[in-house]
Amino acid sequence: MNERVYYFVKSYDEDLPKPPAESFSQILNETYLHPFDWSARTTRKSYWWSVLTNFIIAILAIVVGFYAFNEGLNPGIRVIDAVVAIAIYVWVFLAGLGQMIRRLHDVSYSGYWYWATFTGYGTMFMFYLALQPSVQHKVKWGKYLFSDQDYPEGGAKSNVPIPTIGQILKEHFFDCFKWDARSTRTSFWVGTAVSQVILTISTFAGYLLAIFLFSPFSVIIADSSGASNRGLAICLIVLFIIFLAAAIWAFLAQLGHTIRRLHDAGFNGGWWWISVIPYIGNLLLSLLLFHPTTKLDVKWNGYLFDDDDRIR
C-alpha cells in the first residue's frame, strides 16, 4: 500500500484496480444520453471532457439565442430559435448535473453535496473534489456506466469518522469556544453551508424589516394611531440588538469550526489570520480548509462527538 502523504492530488495504489478508460464517444454518450443515471460514478477524465464539451455547446447556444433577437428575422423563426436555445441550455445543465453527481460518487461523496454550490466556498470545494482521483474502493452508488469494473470492498478506504447532521449542527453552533479539538472536512463544510443559508435568510428578513420600519408608510401608520415615535425607535433598537447578537454568534461559530478544521488538517489555528489579507486571504484559507484529515498525530484533542455515536 502506498503510504505517502498527499493533499490535493495523490497517486493511485498500484495494488488496486485503476479507473476504466472511456473513449470520447462513450463520454459523450454518458454525458448527454444518461443525464438522470445518478446511481453510478464517473471518472475524472470523463467529467472534465464533459465540462469542455458543455462549455462549447453553451457558447453555440448563446449565439443561437442572440440570433433569435435579430429584428430582421421572421417572428416564427425567432420563436423557434429561442425555444432551441432554451432547450440546449436546459439539456446542458442536466447533463452537467448528472456528471457532477456521478463525479462526487467517484470520490466517495454523496450527490447531495451538489447543494454546496449555492454557497461561496461550496463552489470552490466542488471544484476541488472534481479534481480528485477516483477512490479505489466500492461506493454505495453503483459502478461506472460503461464498465463492469469494480473495486474490492474496503480497498484504500478512509477511516475518517463521519458525524451525523445533528452532531454537526451542535458542534458548529453550540461548541463555539471549544478550539482545542479537531473537526472533519465533512463536518466543517456542512456546518458552513447551513450557517450561510441561515445568515442569508436572516439578513434578507432584516433588510425587509428595515425597509418597512424606515419607510414613510410606517411613520404614517404610527402617527394615525396616535402612538409615539418612541415605540418605533425602541423596536428598531431591539431588532438591531437581535441581529447584532446573531451576527456575532455566527462569526464565533464559524471561527471555532474553522480553527478545529485547521487542526484536523495538521495546521495551527493561527493560520486563520491569513483571511484578513485583502482579496486573496479567504482564498488561501479555503485551500488549507480543503486539505483532508491528516494521518499524522496532532497536539490538539480528538473530535467533539463520541466514537460510539458516529456514522461508520
PDB file of C-alpha atoms in Angstrom:
ATOM      1  CA  MET A   1       0.000   0.000   0.000  1.00  0.00           C
ATOM      2  CA  ASN A   2       1.197   3.487  -0.799  1.00  0.00           C
ATOM      3  CA  GLU A   3       1.788   5.304   2.498  1.00  0.00           C
ATOM      4  CA  ARG A   4       2.991   8.636   1.102  1.00  0.00           C
ATOM      5  CA  VAL A   5       1.048  11.714   2.202  1.00  0.00           C
ATOM      6  CA  TYR A   6      -0.789  13.693  -0.476  1.00  0.00           C
ATOM      7  CA  TYR A   7      -3.159  16.630  -0.215  1.00  0.00           C
ATOM      8  CA  PHE A   8      -4.724  17.789  -3.461  1.00  0.00           C
ATOM      9  CA  VAL A   9      -3.585  15.004  -5.778  1.00  0.00           C
ATOM     10  CA  LYS A  10      -2.478  11.540  -4.758  1.00  0.00           C
ATOM     11  CA  SER A  11      -1.144   8.653  -6.794  1.00  0.00           C
ATOM     12  CA  TYR A  12      -3.167   5.505  -7.322  1.00  0.00           C
ATOM     13  CA  ASP A  13      -2.390   2.406  -5.320  1.00  0.00           C
ATOM     14  CA  GLU A  14      -0.704   0.029  -7.736  1.00  0.00           C
ATOM     15  CA  ASP A  15      -2.111  -2.971  -5.850  1.00  0.00           C
ATOM     16  CA  LEU A  16      -5.703  -1.957  -6.653  1.00  0.00           C
ATOM     17  CA  PRO A  17      -7.542  -1.528  -9.982  1.00  0.00           C
ATOM     18  CA  LYS A  18      -7.341   1.860 -11.650  1.00  0.00           C
ATOM     19  CA  PRO A  19     -10.395   3.627 -13.137  1.00  0.00           C
ATOM     20  CA  PRO A  20     -11.563   2.325 -16.522  1.00  0.00           C
ATOM     21  CA  ALA A  21     -10.591   4.233 -19.670  1.00  0.00           C
ATOM     22  CA  GLU A  22     -13.565   5.577 -21.663  1.00  0.00           C
ATOM     23  CA  SER A  23     -13.435   6.575 -25.316  1.00  0.00           C
ATOM     24  CA  PHE A  24     -14.591  10.063 -26.300  1.00  0.00           C
ATOM     25  CA  SER A  25     -17.771   8.646 -27.844  1.00  0.00           C
ATOM     26  CA  GLN A  26     -18.572   6.848 -24.580  1.00  0.00           C
ATOM     27  CA  ILE A  27     -18.011  10.079 -22.652  1.00  0.00           C
ATOM     28  CA  LEU A  28     -20.448  11.935 -24.916  1.00  0.00           C
ATOM     29  CA  ASN A  29     -22.951   9.081 -24.621  1.00  0.00           C
ATOM     30  CA  GLU A  30     -22.677   9.094 -20.831  1.00  0.00           C
ATOM     31  CA  THR A  31     -22.983  12.863 -20.599  1.00  0.00           C
ATOM     32  CA  TYR A  32     -25.874  13.608 -22.951  1.00  0.00           C
ATOM     33  CA  LEU A  33     -27.851  10.358 -23.113  1.00  0.00           C
ATOM     34  CA  HIS A  34     -27.711   9.457 -19.415  1.00  0.00           C
ATOM     35  CA  PRO A  35     -28.282  12.739 -17.539  1.00  0.00           C
ATOM     36  CA  PHE A  36     -30.561  11.100 -14.971  1.00  0.00           C
ATOM     37  CA  ASP A  37     -28.472   7.990 -14.244  1.00  0.00           C
ATOM     38  CA  TRP A  38     -27.350   9.267 -10.881  1.00  0.00           C
ATOM     39  CA  SER A  39     -26.799   5.880  -9.218  1.00  0.00           C
ATOM     40  CA  ALA A  40     -23.376   5.488 -10.785  1.00  0.00           C
ATOM     41  CA  ARG A  41     -19.912   7.015 -10.801  1.00  0.00           C
ATOM     42  CA  THR A  42     -17.773   8.679 -13.464  1.00  0.00           C
ATOM     43  CA  THR A  43     -14.041   9.097 -13.875  1.00  0.00           C
ATOM     44  CA  ARG A  44     -12.143  12.355 -13.642  1.00  0.00           C
ATOM     45  CA  LYS A  45     -11.312  12.192 -17.365  1.00  0.00           C
ATOM     46  CA  SER A  46     -14.957  11.742 -18.327  1.00  0.00           C
ATOM     47  CA  TYR A  47     -16.100  14.608 -16.138  1.00  0.00           C
ATOM     48  CA  TRP A  48     -13.632  17.197 -17.391  1.00  0.00           C
ATOM     49  CA  TRP A  49     -14.135  16.264 -21.054  1.00  0.00           C
ATOM     50  CA  SER A  50     -17.862  16.740 -20.486  1.00  0.00           C
ATOM     51  CA  VAL A  51     -17.197  20.148 -18.900  1.00  0.00           C
ATOM     52  CA  LEU A  52     -15.284  21.189 -22.024  1.00  0.00           C
ATOM     53  CA  THR A  53     -17.971  19.980 -24.437  1.00  0.00           C
ATOM     54  CA  ASN A  54     -20.708  21.599 -22.314  1.00  0.00           C
ATOM     55  CA  PHE A  55     -18.832  24.898 -22.468  1.00  0.00           C
ATOM     56  CA  ILE A  56     -18.555  24.740 -26.267  1.00  0.00           C
ATOM     57  CA  ILE A  57     -22.227  23.819 -26.680  1.00  0.00           C
ATOM     58  CA  ALA A  58     -23.259  26.614 -24.289  1.00  0.00           C
ATOM     59  CA  ILE A  59     -21.331  29.131 -26.413  1.00  0.00           C
ATOM     60  CA  LEU A  60     -23.164  27.892 -29.512  1.00  0.00           C
ATOM     61  CA  ALA A  61     -26.472  28.202 -27.648  1.00  0.00           C
ATOM     62  CA  ILE A  62     -25.627  31.808 -26.791  1.00  0.00           C
ATOM     63  CA  VAL A  63     -25.017  32.509 -30.481  1.00  0.00           C
ATOM     64  CA  VAL A  64     -28.374  30.948 -31.354  1.00  0.00           C
ATOM     65  CA  GLY A  65     -30.025  32.995 -28.611  1.00  0.00           C
ATOM     66  CA  PHE A  66     -28.609  36.280 -29.910  1.00  0.00           C
ATOM     67  CA  TYR A  67     -29.670  35.312 -33.406  1.00  0.00           C
ATOM     68  CA  ALA A  68     -33.224  34.862 -32.117  1.00  0.00           C
ATOM     69  CA  PHE A  69     -33.303  38.549 -31.097  1.00  0.00           C
ATOM     70  CA  ASN A  70     -32.475  39.701 -34.594  1.00  0.00           C
ATOM     71  CA  GLU A  71     -35.336  42.008 -35.530  1.00  0.00           C
ATOM     72  CA  GLY A  72     -34.891  41.252 -39.204  1.00  0.00           C
ATOM     73  CA  LEU A  73     -35.986  37.647 -38.758  1.00  0.00           C
ATOM     74  CA  ASN A  74     -39.442  36.262 -39.252  1.00  0.00           C
ATOM     75  CA  PRO A  75     -41.249  36.184 -35.858  1.00  0.00           C
ATOM     76  CA  GLY A  76     -41.919  32.476 -36.217  1.00  0.00           C
ATOM     77  CA  ILE A  77     -38.232  31.725 -36.812  1.00  0.00           C
ATOM     78  CA  ARG A  78     -37.270  33.912 -33.848  1.00  0.00           C
ATOM     79  CA  VAL A  79     -39.561  31.897 -31.591  1.00  0.00           C
ATOM     80  CA  ILE A  80     -38.111  28.628 -32.878  1.00  0.00           C
ATOM     81  CA  ASP A  81     -34.557  29.881 -32.318  1.00  0.00           C
ATOM     82  CA  ALA A  82     -35.419  30.977 -28.777  1.00  0.00           C
ATOM     83  CA  VAL A  83     -37.004  27.603 -27.973  1.00  0.00           C
ATOM     84  CA  VAL A  84     -33.985  25.759 -29.392  1.00  0.00           C
ATOM     85  CA  ALA A  85     -31.579  27.902 -27.326  1.00  0.00           C
ATOM     86  CA  ILE A  86     -33.567  27.323 -24.124  1.00  0.00           C
ATOM     87  CA  ALA A  87     -33.742  23.565 -24.801  1.00  0.00           C
ATOM     88  CA  ILE A  88     -29.970  23.460 -25.278  1.00  0.00           C
ATOM     89  CA  TYR A  89     -29.389  25.381 -22.039  1.00  0.00           C
ATOM     90  CA  VAL A  90     -31.649  23.023 -20.090  1.00  0.00           C
ATOM     91  CA  TRP A  91     -30.079  19.881 -21.553  1.00  0.00           C
ATOM     92  CA  VAL A  92     -26.539  21.130 -20.953  1.00  0.00           C
ATOM     93  CA  PHE A  93     -27.465  21.935 -17.339  1.00  0.00           C
ATOM     94  CA  LEU A  94     -28.980  18.477 -16.767  1.00  0.00           C
ATOM     95  CA  ALA A  95     -26.009  16.781 -18.435  1.00  0.00           C
ATOM     96  CA  GLY A  96     -23.589  18.718 -16.247  1.00  0.00           C
ATOM     97  CA  LEU A  97     -25.661  17.957 -13.140  1.00  0.00           C
ATOM     98  CA  GLY A  98     -25.625  14.220 -13.834  1.00  0.00           C
ATOM     99  CA  GLN A  99     -21.881  14.235 -14.413  1.00  0.00           C
ATOM    100  CA  MET A 100     -21.222  16.260 -11.264  1.00  0.00           C
ATOM    101  CA  ILE A 101     -23.261  13.864  -9.114  1.00  0.00           C
ATOM    102  CA  ARG A 102     -21.502  10.822 -10.586  1.00  0.00           C
ATOM    103  CA  ARG A 103     -18.123  12.529 -10.095  1.00  0.00           C
ATOM    104  CA  LEU A 104     -18.957  13.119  -6.431  1.00  0.00           C
ATOM    105  CA  HIS A 105     -19.839   9.455  -6.114  1.00  0.00           C
ATOM    106  CA  ASP A 106     -16.500   8.545  -7.692  1.00  0.00           C
ATOM    107  CA  VAL A 107     -14.630  10.330  -4.902  1.00  0.00           C
ATOM    108  CA  SER A 108     -16.948   8.749  -2.291  1.00  0.00           C
ATOM    109  CA  TYR A 109     -19.127  11.807  -1.626  1.00  0.00           C
ATOM    110  CA  SER A 110     -22.911  11.872  -1.743  1.00  0.00           C
ATOM    111  CA  GLY A 111     -24.514  13.685  -4.661  1.00  0.00           C
ATOM    112  CA  TYR A 112     -26.297  15.895  -2.139  1.00  0.00           C
ATOM    113  CA  TRP A 113     -23.008  17.772  -1.791  1.00  0.00           C
ATOM    114  CA  TYR A 114     -24.012  19.490  -5.048  1.00  0.00           C
ATOM    115  CA  TRP A 115     -26.134  21.837  -2.934  1.00  0.00           C
ATOM    116  CA  ALA A 116     -22.901  23.277  -1.564  1.00  0.00           C
ATOM    117  CA  THR A 117     -22.528  25.143  -4.875  1.00  0.00           C
ATOM    118  CA  PHE A 118     -25.162  27.562  -3.591  1.00  0.00           C
ATOM    119  CA  THR A 119     -22.590  28.866  -1.090  1.00  0.00           C
ATOM    120  CA  GLY A 120     -19.448  30.784  -1.974  1.00  0.00           C
ATOM    121  CA  TYR A 121     -16.830  28.386  -0.651  1.00  0.00           C
ATOM    122  CA  GLY A 122     -19.005  25.421  -1.571  1.00  0.00           C
ATOM    123  CA  THR A 123     -18.422  26.078  -5.269  1.00  0.00           C
ATOM    124  CA  MET A 124     -14.684  26.048  -4.683  1.00  0.00           C
ATOM    125  CA  PHE A 125     -14.989  22.821  -2.696  1.00  0.00           C
ATOM    126  CA  MET A 126     -16.888  21.163  -5.572  1.00  0.00           C
ATOM    127  CA  PHE A 127     -14.095  22.238  -7.914  1.00  0.00           C
ATOM    128  CA  TYR A 128     -11.574  20.710  -5.523  1.00  0.00           C
ATOM    129  CA  LEU A 129     -13.494  17.411  -5.330  1.00  0.00           C
ATOM    130  CA  ALA A 130     -13.829  17.245  -9.113  1.00  0.00           C
ATOM    131  CA  LEU A 131     -10.024  17.367  -9.365  1.00  0.00           C
ATOM    132  CA  GLN A 132      -9.540  14.394  -7.046  1.00  0.00           C
ATOM    133  CA  PRO A 133      -8.695  10.912  -8.357  1.00  0.00           C
ATOM    134  CA  SER A 134     -11.189   8.080  -8.116  1.00  0.00           C
ATOM    135  CA  VAL A 135     -11.325   6.311  -4.776  1.00  0.00           C
ATOM    136  CA  GLN A 136     -10.153   2.741  -5.143  1.00  0.00           C
ATOM    137  CA  HIS A 137     -12.920   1.073  -3.199  1.00  0.00           C
ATOM    138  CA  LYS A 138     -16.580   0.262  -3.676  1.00  0.00           C
ATOM    139  CA  VAL A 139     -19.120   3.027  -3.235  1.00  0.00           C
ATOM    140  CA  LYS A 140     -22.796   2.622  -2.407  1.00  0.00           C
ATOM    141  CA  TRP A 141     -23.929   4.468  -5.553  1.00  0.00           C
ATOM    142  CA  GLY A 142     -23.025   1.786  -8.098  1.00  0.00           C
ATOM    143  CA  LYS A 143     -20.396   1.286 -10.784  1.00  0.00           C
ATOM    144  CA  TYR A 144     -19.289   3.103 -13.905  1.00  0.00           C
ATOM    145  CA  LEU A 145     -21.837   3.282 -16.717  1.00  0.00           C
ATOM    146  CA  PHE A 146     -19.593   1.828 -19.409  1.00  0.00           C
ATOM    147  CA  SER A 147     -17.586  -0.692 -17.456  1.00  0.00           C
ATOM    148  CA  ASP A 148     -18.251  -3.665 -15.217  1.00  0.00           C
ATOM    149  CA  GLN A 149     -15.058  -2.968 -13.317  1.00  0.00           C
ATOM    150  CA  ASP A 150     -15.422  -2.640  -9.585  1.00  0.00           C
ATOM    151  CA  TYR A 151     -13.086  -2.255  -6.663  1.00  0.00           C
ATOM    152  CA  PRO A 152     -12.561  -4.586  -3.712  1.00  0.00           C
ATOM    153  CA  GLU A 153     -14.571  -3.958  -0.577  1.00  0.00           C
ATOM    154  CA  GLY A 154     -12.734  -1.594   1.724  1.00  0.00           C
ATOM    155  CA  GLY A 155      -9.711  -1.188  -0.522  1.00  0.00           C
ATOM    156  CA  ALA A 156      -7.866   2.084   0.240  1.00  0.00           C
ATOM    157  CA  LYS A 157     -10.906   3.227   2.184  1.00  0.00           C
ATOM    158  CA  SER A 158     -10.624   6.146   4.550  1.00  0.00           C
ATOM    159  CA  ASN A 159     -11.344   5.559   8.228  1.00  0.00           C
ATOM    160  CA  VAL A 160     -12.114   9.227   8.928  1.00  0.00           C
ATOM    161  CA  PRO A 161     -15.249   9.382  11.143  1.00  0.00           C
ATOM    162  CA  ILE A 162     -18.411  10.970   9.735  1.00  0.00           C
ATOM    163  CA  PRO A 163     -20.639  12.715  12.298  1.00  0.00           C
ATOM    164  CA  THR A 164     -24.413  12.856  11.968  1.00  0.00           C
ATOM    165  CA  ILE A 165     -26.142  16.076  10.909  1.00  0.00           C
ATOM    166  CA  GLY A 166     -27.284  16.636  14.492  1.00  0.00           C
ATOM    167  CA  GLN A 167     -23.720  16.352  15.764  1.00  0.00           C
ATOM    168  CA  ILE A 168     -22.519  18.729  13.057  1.00  0.00           C
ATOM    169  CA  LEU A 169     -25.089  21.386  13.966  1.00  0.00           C
ATOM    170  CA  LYS A 170     -24.313  21.000  17.681  1.00  0.00           C
ATOM    171  CA  GLU A 171     -20.597  21.344  17.027  1.00  0.00           C
ATOM    172  CA  HIS A 172     -20.991  24.349  14.753  1.00  0.00           C
ATOM    173  CA  PHE A 173     -23.465  26.426  16.737  1.00  0.00           C
ATOM    174  CA  PHE A 174     -23.048  25.317  20.367  1.00  0.00           C
ATOM    175  CA  ASP A 175     -19.338  24.498  20.654  1.00  0.00           C
ATOM    176  CA  CYS A 176     -18.061  27.880  19.504  1.00  0.00           C
ATOM    177  CA  PHE A 177     -15.274  28.143  22.062  1.00  0.00           C
ATOM    178  CA  LYS A 178     -14.034  24.539  22.040  1.00  0.00           C
ATOM    179  CA  TRP A 179     -10.967  25.289  19.964  1.00  0.00           C
ATOM    180  CA  ASP A 180      -8.683  22.627  21.435  1.00  0.00           C
ATOM    181  CA  ALA A 181     -10.173  19.937  19.212  1.00  0.00           C
ATOM    182  CA  ARG A 182     -10.416  18.922  15.555  1.00  0.00           C
ATOM    183  CA  SER A 183     -13.213  18.722  13.015  1.00  0.00           C
ATOM    184  CA  THR A 184     -13.589  16.627   9.874  1.00  0.00           C
ATOM    185  CA  ARG A 185     -13.917  18.140   6.431  1.00  0.00           C
ATOM    186  CA  THR A 186     -17.493  16.899   6.116  1.00  0.00           C
ATOM    187  CA  SER A 187     -18.466  18.449   9.439  1.00  0.00           C
ATOM    188  CA  PHE A 188     -16.908  21.798   8.557  1.00  0.00           C
ATOM    189  CA  TRP A 189     -18.428  22.211   5.113  1.00  0.00           C
ATOM    190  CA  VAL A 190     -21.905  21.010   6.104  1.00  0.00           C
ATOM    191  CA  GLY A 191     -21.887  23.337   9.113  1.00  0.00           C
ATOM    192  CA  THR A 192     -20.649  26.221   6.959  1.00  0.00           C
ATOM    193  CA  ALA A 193     -23.345  25.642   4.336  1.00  0.00           C
ATOM    194  CA  VAL A 194     -26.139  25.547   6.938  1.00  0.00           C
ATOM    195  CA  SER A 195     -24.737  28.647   8.622  1.00  0.00           C
ATOM    196  CA  GLN A 196     -24.613  30.585   5.351  1.00  0.00           C
ATOM    197  CA  VAL A 197     -28.185  29.638   4.497  1.00  0.00           C
ATOM    198  CA  ILE A 198     -29.386  30.838   7.912  1.00  0.00           C
ATOM    199  CA  LEU A 199     -27.379  34.061   7.599  1.00  0.00           C
ATOM    200  CA  THR A 200     -28.751  34.719   4.123  1.00  0.00           C
ATOM    201  CA  ILE A 201     -32.353  34.250   5.256  1.00  0.00           C
ATOM    202  CA  SER A 202     -31.929  36.358   8.407  1.00  0.00           C
ATOM    203  CA  THR A 203     -30.095  39.119   6.534  1.00  0.00           C
ATOM    204  CA  PHE A 204     -32.801  39.273   3.881  1.00  0.00           C
ATOM    205  CA  ALA A 205     -35.533  39.331   6.533  1.00  0.00           C
ATOM    206  CA  GLY A 206     -33.724  42.075   8.437  1.00  0.00           C
ATOM    207  CA  TYR A 207     -33.325  44.090   5.256  1.00  0.00           C
ATOM    208  CA  LEU A 208     -37.053  43.871   4.535  1.00  0.00           C
ATOM    209  CA  LEU A 209     -37.871  44.877   8.113  1.00  0.00           C
ATOM    210  CA  ALA A 210     -35.522  47.828   7.916  1.00  0.00           C
ATOM    211  CA  ILE A 211     -37.129  48.991   4.664  1.00  0.00           C
ATOM    212  CA  PHE A 212     -40.584  48.833   6.240  1.00  0.00           C
ATOM    213  CA  LEU A 213     -39.597  50.461   9.523  1.00  0.00           C
ATOM    214  CA  PHE A 214     -37.798  53.339   7.840  1.00  0.00           C
ATOM    215  CA  SER A 215     -40.394  53.817   5.115  1.00  0.00           C
ATOM    216  CA  PRO A 216     -42.799  56.799   5.205  1.00  0.00           C
ATOM    217  CA  PHE A 217     -45.689  54.327   5.300  1.00  0.00           C
ATOM    218  CA  SER A 218     -44.669  53.050   8.758  1.00  0.00           C
ATOM    219  CA  VAL A 219     -44.448  56.638  10.073  1.00  0.00           C
ATOM    220  CA  ILE A 220     -47.920  57.401   8.717  1.00  0.00           C
ATOM    221  CA  ILE A 221     -49.315  54.326  10.497  1.00  0.00           C
ATOM    222  CA  ALA A 222     -47.644  55.360  13.765  1.00  0.00           C
ATOM    223  CA  ASP A 223     -48.989  58.928  13.520  1.00  0.00           C
ATOM    224  CA  SER A 224     -52.511  57.875  12.534  1.00  0.00           C
ATOM    225  CA  SER A 225     -52.756  55.519  15.500  1.00  0.00           C
ATOM    226  CA  GLY A 226     -51.687  58.238  17.874  1.00  0.00           C
ATOM    227  CA  ALA A 227     -48.656  56.256  19.026  1.00  0.00           C
ATOM    228  CA  SER A 228     -45.401  57.996  19.758  1.00  0.00           C
ATOM    229  CA  ASN A 229     -42.355  57.550  17.543  1.00  0.00           C
ATOM    230  CA  ARG A 230     -40.609  56.378  20.697  1.00  0.00           C
ATOM    231  CA  GLY A 231     -42.171  52.947  20.198  1.00  0.00           C
ATOM    232  CA  LEU A 232     -40.737  52.750  16.697  1.00  0.00           C
ATOM    233  CA  ALA A 233     -37.299  53.726  17.999  1.00  0.00           C
ATOM    234  CA  ILE A 234     -37.443  51.044  20.702  1.00  0.00           C
ATOM    235  CA  CYS A 235     -38.485  48.480  18.111  1.00  0.00           C
ATOM    236  CA  LEU A 236     -35.543  49.426  15.895  1.00  0.00           C
ATOM    237  CA  ILE A 237     -33.105  49.200  18.798  1.00  0.00           C
ATOM    238  CA  VAL A 238     -34.393  45.750  19.815  1.00  0.00           C
ATOM    239  CA  LEU A 239     -34.151  44.475  16.234  1.00  0.00           C
ATOM    240  CA  PHE A 240     -30.659  45.919  15.921  1.00  0.00           C
ATOM    241  CA  ILE A 241     -29.548  44.125  19.098  1.00  0.00           C
ATOM    242  CA  ILE A 242     -31.071  40.833  17.919  1.00  0.00           C
ATOM    243  CA  PHE A 243     -29.403  40.946  14.521  1.00  0.00           C
ATOM    244  CA  LEU A 244     -26.100  42.094  16.016  1.00  0.00           C
ATOM    245  CA  ALA A 245     -26.150  39.209  18.509  1.00  0.00           C
ATOM    246  CA  ALA A 246     -26.979  36.752  15.703  1.00  0.00           C
ATOM    247  CA  ALA A 247     -24.124  38.093  13.577  1.00  0.00           C
ATOM    248  CA  ILE A 248     -21.637  37.821  16.475  1.00  0.00           C
ATOM    249  CA  TRP A 249     -22.808  34.287  17.269  1.00  0.00           C
ATOM    250  CA  ALA A 250     -22.499  33.231  13.616  1.00  0.00           C
ATOM    251  CA  PHE A 251     -18.991  34.715  13.430  1.00  0.00           C
ATOM    252  CA  LEU A 252     -17.836  32.915  16.607  1.00  0.00           C
ATOM    253  CA  ALA A 253     -19.400  29.629  15.435  1.00  0.00           C
ATOM    254  CA  GLN A 254     -17.610  29.861  12.090  1.00  0.00           C
ATOM    255  CA  LEU A 255     -14.348  30.868  13.768  1.00  0.00           C
ATOM    256  CA  GLY A 256     -14.402  27.897  16.142  1.00  0.00           C
ATOM    257  CA  HIS A 257     -15.231  25.424  13.396  1.00  0.00           C
ATOM    258  CA  THR A 258     -12.517  26.865  11.140  1.00  0.00           C
ATOM    259  CA  ILE A 259      -9.858  26.501  13.836  1.00  0.00           C
ATOM    260  CA  ARG A 260     -10.869  22.880  14.511  1.00  0.00           C
ATOM    261  CA  ARG A 261     -10.795  22.140  10.763  1.00  0.00           C
ATOM    262  CA  LEU A 262      -7.275  23.569  10.514  1.00  0.00           C
ATOM    263  CA  HIS A 263      -6.227  21.337  13.414  1.00  0.00           C
ATOM    264  CA  ASP A 264      -7.707  18.311  11.647  1.00  0.00           C
ATOM    265  CA  ALA A 265      -5.671  19.105   8.528  1.00  0.00           C
ATOM    266  CA  GLY A 266      -2.488  19.397  10.583  1.00  0.00           C
ATOM    267  CA  PHE A 267      -2.287  23.206  10.714  1.00  0.00           C
ATOM    268  CA  ASN A 268      -2.173  25.565  13.664  1.00  0.00           C
ATOM    269  CA  GLY A 269      -5.388  27.523  14.218  1.00  0.00           C
ATOM    270  CA  GLY A 270      -3.380  30.730  13.907  1.00  0.00           C
ATOM    271  CA  TRP A 271      -3.486  30.285  10.119  1.00  0.00           C
ATOM    272  CA  TRP A 272      -6.980  31.784  10.343  1.00  0.00           C
ATOM    273  CA  TRP A 273      -5.350  35.227  10.341  1.00  0.00           C
ATOM    274  CA  ILE A 274      -4.416  34.945   6.675  1.00  0.00           C
ATOM    275  CA  SER A 275      -8.094  35.584   5.948  1.00  0.00           C
ATOM    276  CA  VAL A 276      -7.545  39.261   6.820  1.00  0.00           C
ATOM    277  CA  ILE A 277      -5.283  39.694   3.780  1.00  0.00           C
ATOM    278  CA  PRO A 278      -7.288  41.665   1.201  1.00  0.00           C
ATOM    279  CA  TYR A 279      -8.537  39.871  -1.914  1.00  0.00           C
ATOM    280  CA  ILE A 280      -6.591  36.606  -1.592  1.00  0.00           C
ATOM    281  CA  GLY A 281      -6.745  35.911   2.153  1.00  0.00           C
ATOM    282  CA  ASN A 282     -10.002  33.942   2.099  1.00  0.00           C
ATOM    283  CA  LEU A 283      -8.856  32.035  -0.970  1.00  0.00           C
ATOM    284  CA  LEU A 284      -5.622  30.978   0.733  1.00  0.00           C
ATOM    285  CA  LEU A 285      -7.518  29.967   3.873  1.00  0.00           C
ATOM    286  CA  SER A 286     -10.003  27.917   1.881  1.00  0.00           C
ATOM    287  CA  LEU A 287      -7.137  26.000   0.273  1.00  0.00           C
ATOM    288  CA  LEU A 288      -5.984  24.974   3.745  1.00  0.00           C
ATOM    289  CA  LEU A 289      -9.537  24.025   4.727  1.00  0.00           C
ATOM    290  CA  PHE A 290      -9.797  21.768   1.666  1.00  0.00           C
ATOM    291  CA  HIS A 291      -6.992  19.559   2.974  1.00  0.00           C
ATOM    292  CA  PRO A 292      -8.133  16.097   4.095  1.00  0.00           C
ATOM    293  CA  THR A 293      -7.704  14.778   7.609  1.00  0.00           C
ATOM    294  CA  THR A 294      -4.026  14.275   8.315  1.00  0.00           C
ATOM    295  CA  LYS A 295      -2.859  10.795   9.221  1.00  0.00           C
ATOM    296  CA  LEU A 296      -0.177  12.270  11.463  1.00  0.00           C
ATOM    297  CA  ASP A 297      -0.642  12.823  15.172  1.00  0.00           C
ATOM    298  CA  VAL A 298      -1.659  16.357  16.124  1.00  0.00           C
ATOM    299  CA  LYS A 299      -1.299  18.017  19.519  1.00  0.00           C
ATOM    300  CA  TRP A 300      -4.945  19.017  19.729  1.00  0.00           C
ATOM    301  CA  ASN A 301      -7.611  16.807  21.281  1.00  0.00           C
ATOM    302  CA  GLY A 302      -9.905  14.499  19.346  1.00  0.00           C
ATOM    303  CA  TYR A 303     -13.293  15.117  17.782  1.00  0.00           C
ATOM    304  CA  LEU A 304     -16.175  16.592  19.769  1.00  0.00           C
ATOM    305  CA  PHE A 305     -18.529  13.667  19.159  1.00  0.00           C
ATOM    306  CA  ASP A 306     -18.230  10.263  20.782  1.00  0.00           C
ATOM    307  CA  ASP A 307     -16.829   7.394  18.779  1.00  0.00           C
ATOM    308  CA  ASP A 308     -19.897   5.244  19.501  1.00  0.00           C
ATOM    309  CA  ASP A 309     -22.302   7.884  18.148  1.00  0.00           C
ATOM    310  CA  ARG A 310     -20.771   8.410  14.733  1.00  0.00           C
ATOM    311  CA  ILE A 311     -21.814   7.046  11.347  1.00  0.00           C
ATOM    312  CA  ARG A 312     -19.349   4.352  10.301  1.00  0.00           C
TER     313      ARG A 312
END
